C-alpha cells in the first residue's frame, strides 16, 4: 500500500484553503506511483487565529466545505482519504470539536476521531495557546480497517502522550496517522523526535502530516512547522518534507514491520500492564 501525506499551507478562509487542498490532492493522484491512501494536515480547511474566529467559521461537520470536498474526492478518485482535521459545531455547545474523518474508496465514512489532548501552553516563544477554551475534547480511541491493514490515528498535541499510542497498538494498529499543525518553536524542538519515538515504541508505520506556511495578521507573522514525515516501524524516516506545500509518499513495507515485531516482541515482554499503568 502506498500512502501520501499532502502537506498544505496555513490559510484563514475555507474559500481559499479547501480548493487548494483539493488541487494538491489532484496532483498527488497524478503521480506515477499513485497512492492508495491520502492524508491532509490538521486545520487544512482554515487556521483559526483565535477562539472567536474559529467558532464563527465552524459549521456542523457534514455541512462544512472541507467535509463535502473530501468525501467527493475519495469517491471520484476511488482512494482512501483522511481529511486532516475539521473544526465542527457541537449541538448545544459554545465550543467546537476538532475532528478527523476517514473515507474509503467509495467516499463512505469509515472512522471519525475527535482530538483528545488539547494544546494548552504558556508562551514558549510563539505566543500562548489554550485550545480548551473553545474546543471540546474527544474521548474515544479510534482504529479502522482499510484493505487488510489496521490503522489508528491521533492529532497533533496527542503525540506527547505515549499511552494513547500504546492503546492504539493494543487495538491492533499497524499504521498510525497524525494530522498536525505544529508551531515553529515546538516543531523545531520535538516534531521529528516524537514521530520517530512513537513509531519505534509501537512498531507501527507512522505518517505525520503537518500544516506548513505562514499567515500575517495585524502585521505579525505566524507560522506552522510543516516538515511532514513518514517513519517506518523501526523508527527510520523514509520520507520528509520542508515547510512549504509539498507531497511525500512511501510504500509501506509490511514485511519489515513483521520482522521488527517478531524479532523484538515488546508487546509480549511488557511487565507493567492492567492496573499497574492506568490506560495501558
PDB file of C-alpha atoms in Angstrom:
ATOM      1  CA  UNK A   1       0.000   0.000   0.000  1.00  0.00           C
ATOM      2  CA  UNK A   2       1.281   3.462  -0.890  1.00  0.00           C
ATOM      3  CA  UNK A   3       0.403   6.381   1.381  1.00  0.00           C
ATOM      4  CA  UNK A   4       0.856  10.073   0.589  1.00  0.00           C
ATOM      5  CA  UNK A   5       0.969  12.928   3.081  1.00  0.00           C
ATOM      6  CA  UNK A   6      -0.332  16.058   1.355  1.00  0.00           C
ATOM      7  CA  UNK A   7       1.187  18.999   3.223  1.00  0.00           C
ATOM      8  CA  UNK A   8      -0.806  22.180   2.624  1.00  0.00           C
ATOM      9  CA  UNK A   9      -0.391  25.762   3.832  1.00  0.00           C
ATOM     10  CA  UNK A  10      -1.999  27.826   6.570  1.00  0.00           C
ATOM     11  CA  UNK A  11      -4.944  29.933   5.469  1.00  0.00           C
ATOM     12  CA  UNK A  12      -7.669  31.958   7.110  1.00  0.00           C
ATOM     13  CA  UNK A  13     -10.558  31.212   4.740  1.00  0.00           C
ATOM     14  CA  UNK A  14     -12.087  27.875   3.663  1.00  0.00           C
ATOM     15  CA  UNK A  15     -12.874  29.558   0.348  1.00  0.00           C
ATOM     16  CA  UNK A  16      -9.146  29.553  -0.390  1.00  0.00           C
ATOM     17  CA  UNK A  17      -7.700  26.640   1.547  1.00  0.00           C
ATOM     18  CA  UNK A  18     -10.227  23.935   0.681  1.00  0.00           C
ATOM     19  CA  UNK A  19      -9.782  24.359  -3.109  1.00  0.00           C
ATOM     20  CA  UNK A  20      -6.012  24.492  -2.550  1.00  0.00           C
ATOM     21  CA  UNK A  21      -6.121  21.187  -0.659  1.00  0.00           C
ATOM     22  CA  UNK A  22      -8.214  19.620  -3.419  1.00  0.00           C
ATOM     23  CA  UNK A  23      -5.758  20.814  -6.089  1.00  0.00           C
ATOM     24  CA  UNK A  24      -2.828  19.401  -4.104  1.00  0.00           C
ATOM     25  CA  UNK A  25      -4.545  16.020  -3.826  1.00  0.00           C
ATOM     26  CA  UNK A  26      -5.255  16.069  -7.571  1.00  0.00           C
ATOM     27  CA  UNK A  27      -1.515  16.478  -8.091  1.00  0.00           C
ATOM     28  CA  UNK A  28      -0.813  13.564  -5.756  1.00  0.00           C
ATOM     29  CA  UNK A  29      -3.149  11.318  -7.740  1.00  0.00           C
ATOM     30  CA  UNK A  30      -1.322  12.108 -10.976  1.00  0.00           C
ATOM     31  CA  UNK A  31       1.965  10.686  -9.705  1.00  0.00           C
ATOM     32  CA  UNK A  32       3.450   7.663 -11.446  1.00  0.00           C
ATOM     33  CA  UNK A  33       3.181   5.782  -8.129  1.00  0.00           C
ATOM     34  CA  UNK A  34      -0.482   6.509  -7.473  1.00  0.00           C
ATOM     35  CA  UNK A  35      -1.253   6.470  -3.735  1.00  0.00           C
ATOM     36  CA  UNK A  36      -3.897   4.226  -2.213  1.00  0.00           C
ATOM     37  CA  UNK A  37      -4.432   6.495   0.779  1.00  0.00           C
ATOM     38  CA  UNK A  38      -4.058  10.261   1.256  1.00  0.00           C
ATOM     39  CA  UNK A  39      -3.691  12.275   4.474  1.00  0.00           C
ATOM     40  CA  UNK A  40      -4.205  16.027   4.909  1.00  0.00           C
ATOM     41  CA  UNK A  41      -2.943  18.133   7.854  1.00  0.00           C
ATOM     42  CA  UNK A  42      -4.739  19.410  10.921  1.00  0.00           C
ATOM     43  CA  UNK A  43      -6.632  22.653  10.190  1.00  0.00           C
ATOM     44  CA  UNK A  44      -6.195  22.204   6.438  1.00  0.00           C
ATOM     45  CA  UNK A  45      -9.537  23.916   5.842  1.00  0.00           C
ATOM     46  CA  UNK A  46      -8.657  27.027   7.840  1.00  0.00           C
ATOM     47  CA  UNK A  47      -6.365  28.067  10.660  1.00  0.00           C
ATOM     48  CA  UNK A  48      -8.346  29.826  13.372  1.00  0.00           C
ATOM     49  CA  UNK A  49      -6.144  32.518  14.863  1.00  0.00           C
ATOM     50  CA  UNK A  50      -8.244  32.832  17.976  1.00  0.00           C
ATOM     51  CA  UNK A  51     -11.328  31.450  19.677  1.00  0.00           C
ATOM     52  CA  UNK A  52     -13.733  33.936  18.095  1.00  0.00           C
ATOM     53  CA  UNK A  53     -12.509  33.333  14.540  1.00  0.00           C
ATOM     54  CA  UNK A  54     -12.531  29.545  14.900  1.00  0.00           C
ATOM     55  CA  UNK A  55     -16.024  29.351  16.365  1.00  0.00           C
ATOM     56  CA  UNK A  56     -17.551  31.831  13.924  1.00  0.00           C
ATOM     57  CA  UNK A  57     -16.380  29.852  10.890  1.00  0.00           C
ATOM     58  CA  UNK A  58     -17.426  26.447  12.257  1.00  0.00           C
ATOM     59  CA  UNK A  59     -20.442  24.593  10.819  1.00  0.00           C
ATOM     60  CA  UNK A  60     -21.957  21.172  11.522  1.00  0.00           C
ATOM     61  CA  UNK A  61     -19.429  18.617  10.295  1.00  0.00           C
ATOM     62  CA  UNK A  62     -21.345  17.268   7.307  1.00  0.00           C
ATOM     63  CA  UNK A  63     -22.128  20.793   6.100  1.00  0.00           C
ATOM     64  CA  UNK A  64     -18.546  22.048   6.031  1.00  0.00           C
ATOM     65  CA  UNK A  65     -16.923  22.685   2.634  1.00  0.00           C
ATOM     66  CA  UNK A  66     -13.946  20.579   3.776  1.00  0.00           C
ATOM     67  CA  UNK A  67     -16.079  17.511   4.549  1.00  0.00           C
ATOM     68  CA  UNK A  68     -18.035  17.744   1.303  1.00  0.00           C
ATOM     69  CA  UNK A  69     -14.899  18.179  -0.783  1.00  0.00           C
ATOM     70  CA  UNK A  70     -13.054  15.277   0.863  1.00  0.00           C
ATOM     71  CA  UNK A  71     -15.986  12.874   0.570  1.00  0.00           C
ATOM     72  CA  UNK A  72     -16.485  13.686  -3.110  1.00  0.00           C
ATOM     73  CA  UNK A  73     -12.745  13.460  -3.821  1.00  0.00           C
ATOM     74  CA  UNK A  74     -12.407   9.994  -2.283  1.00  0.00           C
ATOM     75  CA  UNK A  75     -15.373   8.730  -4.288  1.00  0.00           C
ATOM     76  CA  UNK A  76     -14.280  10.370  -7.535  1.00  0.00           C
ATOM     77  CA  UNK A  77     -10.714   9.073  -7.399  1.00  0.00           C
ATOM     78  CA  UNK A  78     -11.502   5.807  -5.614  1.00  0.00           C
ATOM     79  CA  UNK A  79      -8.859   6.492  -2.985  1.00  0.00           C
ATOM     80  CA  UNK A  80      -8.760   6.231   0.802  1.00  0.00           C
ATOM     81  CA  UNK A  81      -8.601   9.672   2.391  1.00  0.00           C
ATOM     82  CA  UNK A  82      -8.130  11.099   5.874  1.00  0.00           C
ATOM     83  CA  UNK A  83      -9.441  14.656   5.871  1.00  0.00           C
ATOM     84  CA  UNK A  84      -6.850  16.098   8.268  1.00  0.00           C
ATOM     85  CA  UNK A  85      -8.998  17.881  10.805  1.00  0.00           C
ATOM     86  CA  UNK A  86     -12.131  19.980  10.514  1.00  0.00           C
ATOM     87  CA  UNK A  87     -13.495  22.312  13.187  1.00  0.00           C
ATOM     88  CA  UNK A  88     -17.179  21.496  13.582  1.00  0.00           C
ATOM     89  CA  UNK A  89     -20.053  22.883  15.635  1.00  0.00           C
ATOM     90  CA  UNK A  90     -21.328  20.824  18.549  1.00  0.00           C
ATOM     91  CA  UNK A  91     -25.123  20.917  19.127  1.00  0.00           C
ATOM     92  CA  UNK A  92     -25.906  22.752  22.343  1.00  0.00           C
ATOM     93  CA  UNK A  93     -22.282  23.794  22.907  1.00  0.00           C
ATOM     94  CA  UNK A  94     -20.420  27.063  22.507  1.00  0.00           C
ATOM     95  CA  UNK A  95     -17.255  25.079  21.849  1.00  0.00           C
ATOM     96  CA  UNK A  96     -16.350  23.284  18.611  1.00  0.00           C
ATOM     97  CA  UNK A  97     -14.781  19.861  18.020  1.00  0.00           C
ATOM     98  CA  UNK A  98     -11.554  19.201  16.146  1.00  0.00           C
ATOM     99  CA  UNK A  99     -12.464  16.166  14.045  1.00  0.00           C
ATOM    100  CA  UNK A 100     -10.600  13.901  11.653  1.00  0.00           C
ATOM    101  CA  UNK A 101     -12.771  11.930   9.221  1.00  0.00           C
ATOM    102  CA  UNK A 102     -11.605   8.937   7.175  1.00  0.00           C
ATOM    103  CA  UNK A 103     -13.255   7.903   3.908  1.00  0.00           C
ATOM    104  CA  UNK A 104     -12.923   4.672   1.945  1.00  0.00           C
ATOM    105  CA  UNK A 105     -12.604   4.414  -1.842  1.00  0.00           C
ATOM    106  CA  UNK A 106     -16.388   4.792  -2.217  1.00  0.00           C
ATOM    107  CA  UNK A 107     -16.436   8.036  -0.231  1.00  0.00           C
ATOM    108  CA  UNK A 108     -18.079   6.397   2.790  1.00  0.00           C
ATOM    109  CA  UNK A 109     -17.068   7.353   6.333  1.00  0.00           C
ATOM    110  CA  UNK A 110     -15.134   4.546   7.996  1.00  0.00           C
ATOM    111  CA  UNK A 111     -13.732   6.406  11.019  1.00  0.00           C
ATOM    112  CA  UNK A 112     -14.225   9.641  12.949  1.00  0.00           C
ATOM    113  CA  UNK A 113     -11.731  10.763  15.586  1.00  0.00           C
ATOM    114  CA  UNK A 114     -12.060  13.763  17.898  1.00  0.00           C
ATOM    115  CA  UNK A 115      -8.838  15.215  19.285  1.00  0.00           C
ATOM    116  CA  UNK A 116      -8.384  14.053  22.875  1.00  0.00           C
ATOM    117  CA  UNK A 117      -5.444  16.130  24.152  1.00  0.00           C
ATOM    118  CA  UNK A 118      -5.863  19.871  23.657  1.00  0.00           C
ATOM    119  CA  UNK A 119      -2.958  22.263  23.177  1.00  0.00           C
ATOM    120  CA  UNK A 120      -2.820  24.428  26.300  1.00  0.00           C
ATOM    121  CA  UNK A 121       0.560  26.053  26.875  1.00  0.00           C
ATOM    122  CA  UNK A 122       2.222  29.235  28.007  1.00  0.00           C
ATOM    123  CA  UNK A 123       4.394  31.442  25.836  1.00  0.00           C
ATOM    124  CA  UNK A 124       7.433  29.441  24.775  1.00  0.00           C
ATOM    125  CA  UNK A 125       8.320  31.959  22.096  1.00  0.00           C
ATOM    126  CA  UNK A 126       5.349  31.864  19.722  1.00  0.00           C
ATOM    127  CA  UNK A 127       2.546  33.065  21.992  1.00  0.00           C
ATOM    128  CA  UNK A 128       0.302  31.290  24.475  1.00  0.00           C
ATOM    129  CA  UNK A 129      -2.388  28.839  23.344  1.00  0.00           C
ATOM    130  CA  UNK A 130      -5.473  27.463  25.073  1.00  0.00           C
ATOM    131  CA  UNK A 131      -7.413  25.180  22.758  1.00  0.00           C
ATOM    132  CA  UNK A 132      -9.534  24.025  25.689  1.00  0.00           C
ATOM    133  CA  UNK A 133     -11.170  27.459  25.812  1.00  0.00           C
ATOM    134  CA  UNK A 134     -13.062  26.767  22.598  1.00  0.00           C
ATOM    135  CA  UNK A 135     -12.556  23.101  21.629  1.00  0.00           C
ATOM    136  CA  UNK A 136     -14.377  20.200  23.257  1.00  0.00           C
ATOM    137  CA  UNK A 137     -12.036  17.228  23.733  1.00  0.00           C
ATOM    138  CA  UNK A 138     -12.842  13.782  22.408  1.00  0.00           C
ATOM    139  CA  UNK A 139     -12.715  10.604  24.466  1.00  0.00           C
ATOM    140  CA  UNK A 140     -12.654   7.624  22.085  1.00  0.00           C
ATOM    141  CA  UNK A 141      -9.541   5.823  20.840  1.00  0.00           C
ATOM    142  CA  UNK A 142     -10.124   5.115  17.150  1.00  0.00           C
ATOM    143  CA  UNK A 143      -8.871   2.435  14.759  1.00  0.00           C
ATOM    144  CA  UNK A 144     -10.197   1.266  11.401  1.00  0.00           C
ATOM    145  CA  UNK A 145      -9.564  -1.368   8.750  1.00  0.00           C
ATOM    146  CA  UNK A 146      -8.529  -0.392   5.241  1.00  0.00           C
ATOM    147  CA  UNK A 147      -7.747  -3.101   2.699  1.00  0.00           C
ATOM    148  CA  UNK A 148      -6.299  -5.591   5.118  1.00  0.00           C
ATOM    149  CA  UNK A 149      -4.401  -3.170   7.363  1.00  0.00           C
ATOM    150  CA  UNK A 150      -5.407  -1.770  10.747  1.00  0.00           C
ATOM    151  CA  UNK A 151      -4.974   1.983  11.073  1.00  0.00           C
ATOM    152  CA  UNK A 152      -5.083   4.155  14.169  1.00  0.00           C
ATOM    153  CA  UNK A 153      -4.950   7.917  14.449  1.00  0.00           C
ATOM    154  CA  UNK A 154      -4.195  10.820  16.745  1.00  0.00           C
ATOM    155  CA  UNK A 155      -3.993  14.595  16.244  1.00  0.00           C
ATOM    156  CA  UNK A 156      -1.072  16.972  16.819  1.00  0.00           C
ATOM    157  CA  UNK A 157      -0.635  17.501  20.604  1.00  0.00           C
ATOM    158  CA  UNK A 158      -1.785  13.906  21.181  1.00  0.00           C
ATOM    159  CA  UNK A 159       1.706  12.824  20.099  1.00  0.00           C
ATOM    160  CA  UNK A 160       3.095  13.844  23.505  1.00  0.00           C
ATOM    161  CA  UNK A 161       1.035  11.192  25.290  1.00  0.00           C
ATOM    162  CA  UNK A 162       2.565   7.752  24.621  1.00  0.00           C
ATOM    163  CA  UNK A 163      -0.204   5.907  26.450  1.00  0.00           C
ATOM    164  CA  UNK A 164      -2.591   6.777  23.596  1.00  0.00           C
ATOM    165  CA  UNK A 165      -0.267   5.181  21.062  1.00  0.00           C
ATOM    166  CA  UNK A 166       0.264   2.094  23.192  1.00  0.00           C
ATOM    167  CA  UNK A 167      -3.534   1.776  23.309  1.00  0.00           C
ATOM    168  CA  UNK A 168      -3.677   2.012  19.505  1.00  0.00           C
ATOM    169  CA  UNK A 169      -1.109  -0.781  19.197  1.00  0.00           C
ATOM    170  CA  UNK A 170      -3.084  -2.891  21.666  1.00  0.00           C
ATOM    171  CA  UNK A 171      -6.136  -2.376  19.450  1.00  0.00           C
ATOM    172  CA  UNK A 172      -4.182  -3.850  16.540  1.00  0.00           C
ATOM    173  CA  UNK A 173      -2.800  -0.769  14.794  1.00  0.00           C
ATOM    174  CA  UNK A 174      -0.140  -1.375  12.161  1.00  0.00           C
ATOM    175  CA  UNK A 175      -0.223   2.135  10.699  1.00  0.00           C
ATOM    176  CA  UNK A 176      -0.704   5.291  12.765  1.00  0.00           C
ATOM    177  CA  UNK A 177      -1.530   8.663  11.246  1.00  0.00           C
ATOM    178  CA  UNK A 178      -1.084  12.097  12.811  1.00  0.00           C
ATOM    179  CA  UNK A 179      -2.561  15.210  11.166  1.00  0.00           C
ATOM    180  CA  UNK A 180      -0.915  18.177  12.894  1.00  0.00           C
ATOM    181  CA  UNK A 181      -0.324  21.942  12.916  1.00  0.00           C
ATOM    182  CA  UNK A 182       2.840  22.286  14.993  1.00  0.00           C
ATOM    183  CA  UNK A 183       4.162  25.715  15.922  1.00  0.00           C
ATOM    184  CA  UNK A 184       7.626  26.674  14.723  1.00  0.00           C
ATOM    185  CA  UNK A 185       9.071  26.594  18.266  1.00  0.00           C
ATOM    186  CA  UNK A 186       7.709  23.171  19.255  1.00  0.00           C
ATOM    187  CA  UNK A 187       8.236  21.770  15.781  1.00  0.00           C
ATOM    188  CA  UNK A 188      11.930  22.618  15.644  1.00  0.00           C
ATOM    189  CA  UNK A 189      12.419  21.107  19.082  1.00  0.00           C
ATOM    190  CA  UNK A 190      10.289  17.972  19.107  1.00  0.00           C
ATOM    191  CA  UNK A 191       8.337  17.194  15.912  1.00  0.00           C
ATOM    192  CA  UNK A 192      10.532  14.572  14.267  1.00  0.00           C
ATOM    193  CA  UNK A 193      11.841  13.288  17.579  1.00  0.00           C
ATOM    194  CA  UNK A 194       8.321  12.452  18.771  1.00  0.00           C
ATOM    195  CA  UNK A 195       7.215  10.993  15.424  1.00  0.00           C
ATOM    196  CA  UNK A 196      10.174   8.614  15.401  1.00  0.00           C
ATOM    197  CA  UNK A 197       9.679   7.708  19.043  1.00  0.00           C
ATOM    198  CA  UNK A 198       6.008   6.856  18.582  1.00  0.00           C
ATOM    199  CA  UNK A 199       6.859   4.722  15.537  1.00  0.00           C
ATOM    200  CA  UNK A 200       9.675   2.842  17.271  1.00  0.00           C
ATOM    201  CA  UNK A 201       7.846   2.173  20.527  1.00  0.00           C
ATOM    202  CA  UNK A 202       4.645   0.960  18.844  1.00  0.00           C
ATOM    203  CA  UNK A 203       6.447  -0.771  15.949  1.00  0.00           C
ATOM    204  CA  UNK A 204       3.984   0.838  13.563  1.00  0.00           C
ATOM    205  CA  UNK A 205       4.389   2.784  10.357  1.00  0.00           C
ATOM    206  CA  UNK A 206       3.836   6.408  11.382  1.00  0.00           C
ATOM    207  CA  UNK A 207       2.634   9.097   8.973  1.00  0.00           C
ATOM    208  CA  UNK A 208       2.738  12.616  10.414  1.00  0.00           C
ATOM    209  CA  UNK A 209       1.223  15.193   8.067  1.00  0.00           C
ATOM    210  CA  UNK A 210       1.945  18.755   9.200  1.00  0.00           C
ATOM    211  CA  UNK A 211       0.424  22.062   8.171  1.00  0.00           C
ATOM    212  CA  UNK A 212       3.042  24.443   6.766  1.00  0.00           C
ATOM    213  CA  UNK A 213       3.446  28.036   5.689  1.00  0.00           C
ATOM    214  CA  UNK A 214       2.761  31.395   7.325  1.00  0.00           C
ATOM    215  CA  UNK A 215      -0.002  33.986   7.642  1.00  0.00           C
ATOM    216  CA  UNK A 216       0.227  37.659   8.561  1.00  0.00           C
ATOM    217  CA  UNK A 217      -2.352  39.197  10.860  1.00  0.00           C
ATOM    218  CA  UNK A 218      -2.168  42.720  12.261  1.00  0.00           C
ATOM    219  CA  UNK A 219       1.369  42.957  10.973  1.00  0.00           C
ATOM    220  CA  UNK A 220       2.513  39.843  12.816  1.00  0.00           C
ATOM    221  CA  UNK A 221       3.662  36.691  11.049  1.00  0.00           C
ATOM    222  CA  UNK A 222       2.545  33.342  12.409  1.00  0.00           C
ATOM    223  CA  UNK A 223       3.886  30.082  11.053  1.00  0.00           C
ATOM    224  CA  UNK A 224       3.333  26.330  11.192  1.00  0.00           C
ATOM    225  CA  UNK A 225       6.284  23.988  11.061  1.00  0.00           C
ATOM    226  CA  UNK A 226       5.236  21.579   8.286  1.00  0.00           C
ATOM    227  CA  UNK A 227       8.039  19.017   7.799  1.00  0.00           C
ATOM    228  CA  UNK A 228       5.701  16.053   7.329  1.00  0.00           C
ATOM    229  CA  UNK A 229       7.421  12.705   7.831  1.00  0.00           C
ATOM    230  CA  UNK A 230       6.764   9.071   7.040  1.00  0.00           C
ATOM    231  CA  UNK A 231       8.524   6.788   9.511  1.00  0.00           C
ATOM    232  CA  UNK A 232       8.815   3.005   9.340  1.00  0.00           C
ATOM    233  CA  UNK A 233       8.299   0.526  12.185  1.00  0.00           C
ATOM    234  CA  UNK A 234      11.990   0.675  13.127  1.00  0.00           C
ATOM    235  CA  UNK A 235      11.818   4.454  13.604  1.00  0.00           C
ATOM    236  CA  UNK A 236      13.595   5.285  10.336  1.00  0.00           C
ATOM    237  CA  UNK A 237      12.392   8.322   8.358  1.00  0.00           C
ATOM    238  CA  UNK A 238      11.660   7.181   4.809  1.00  0.00           C
ATOM    239  CA  UNK A 239      10.214  10.473   3.504  1.00  0.00           C
ATOM    240  CA  UNK A 240      10.459  14.050   4.757  1.00  0.00           C
ATOM    241  CA  UNK A 241       9.014  17.406   3.628  1.00  0.00           C
ATOM    242  CA  UNK A 242      10.111  21.011   4.187  1.00  0.00           C
ATOM    243  CA  UNK A 243       7.921  23.828   5.486  1.00  0.00           C
ATOM    244  CA  UNK A 244       6.086  24.671   2.259  1.00  0.00           C
ATOM    245  CA  UNK A 245       3.365  22.962   0.252  1.00  0.00           C
ATOM    246  CA  UNK A 246       4.675  19.505  -0.588  1.00  0.00           C
ATOM    247  CA  UNK A 247       3.624  15.909  -1.171  1.00  0.00           C
ATOM    248  CA  UNK A 248       5.595  12.991   0.221  1.00  0.00           C
ATOM    249  CA  UNK A 249       4.770   9.331  -0.233  1.00  0.00           C
ATOM    250  CA  UNK A 250       6.060   5.873   0.550  1.00  0.00           C
ATOM    251  CA  UNK A 251       5.073   2.272   0.031  1.00  0.00           C
ATOM    252  CA  UNK A 252       4.508   0.628   3.389  1.00  0.00           C
ATOM    253  CA  UNK A 253       6.962  -2.230   3.950  1.00  0.00           C
ATOM    254  CA  UNK A 254       4.842  -4.706   5.884  1.00  0.00           C
ATOM    255  CA  UNK A 255       7.473  -7.452   5.711  1.00  0.00           C
ATOM    256  CA  UNK A 256       9.862  -5.179   7.592  1.00  0.00           C
ATOM    257  CA  UNK A 257       7.156  -4.365  10.155  1.00  0.00           C
ATOM    258  CA  UNK A 258       6.518  -8.052  10.840  1.00  0.00           C
ATOM    259  CA  UNK A 259      10.254  -8.714  11.065  1.00  0.00           C
ATOM    260  CA  UNK A 260      10.675  -5.930  13.634  1.00  0.00           C
ATOM    261  CA  UNK A 261       7.776  -7.225  15.717  1.00  0.00           C
ATOM    262  CA  UNK A 262       8.889 -10.864  15.547  1.00  0.00           C
ATOM    263  CA  UNK A 263      12.499 -10.133  16.458  1.00  0.00           C
ATOM    264  CA  UNK A 264      11.694  -7.623  19.184  1.00  0.00           C
ATOM    265  CA  UNK A 265       8.319  -8.746  20.610  1.00  0.00           C
ATOM    266  CA  UNK A 266       7.867  -5.834  23.003  1.00  0.00           C
ATOM    267  CA  UNK A 267       4.127  -6.373  23.359  1.00  0.00           C
ATOM    268  CA  UNK A 268       4.798  -9.834  24.848  1.00  0.00           C
ATOM    269  CA  UNK A 269       7.652  -8.599  27.005  1.00  0.00           C
ATOM    270  CA  UNK A 270       5.712  -5.862  28.819  1.00  0.00           C
ATOM    271  CA  UNK A 271       5.721  -6.152  32.612  1.00  0.00           C
ATOM    272  CA  UNK A 272       3.603  -3.126  33.581  1.00  0.00           C
ATOM    273  CA  UNK A 273       0.082  -3.945  32.401  1.00  0.00           C
ATOM    274  CA  UNK A 274      -3.512  -3.630  33.517  1.00  0.00           C
ATOM    275  CA  UNK A 275      -3.916  -1.829  36.837  1.00  0.00           C
ATOM    276  CA  UNK A 276      -0.177  -1.233  37.096  1.00  0.00           C
ATOM    277  CA  UNK A 277      -0.287   1.509  34.460  1.00  0.00           C
ATOM    278  CA  UNK A 278      -3.502   3.491  34.047  1.00  0.00           C
ATOM    279  CA  UNK A 279      -4.719   3.459  30.464  1.00  0.00           C
ATOM    280  CA  UNK A 280      -2.385   0.677  29.291  1.00  0.00           C
TER     281      UNK A 280
END
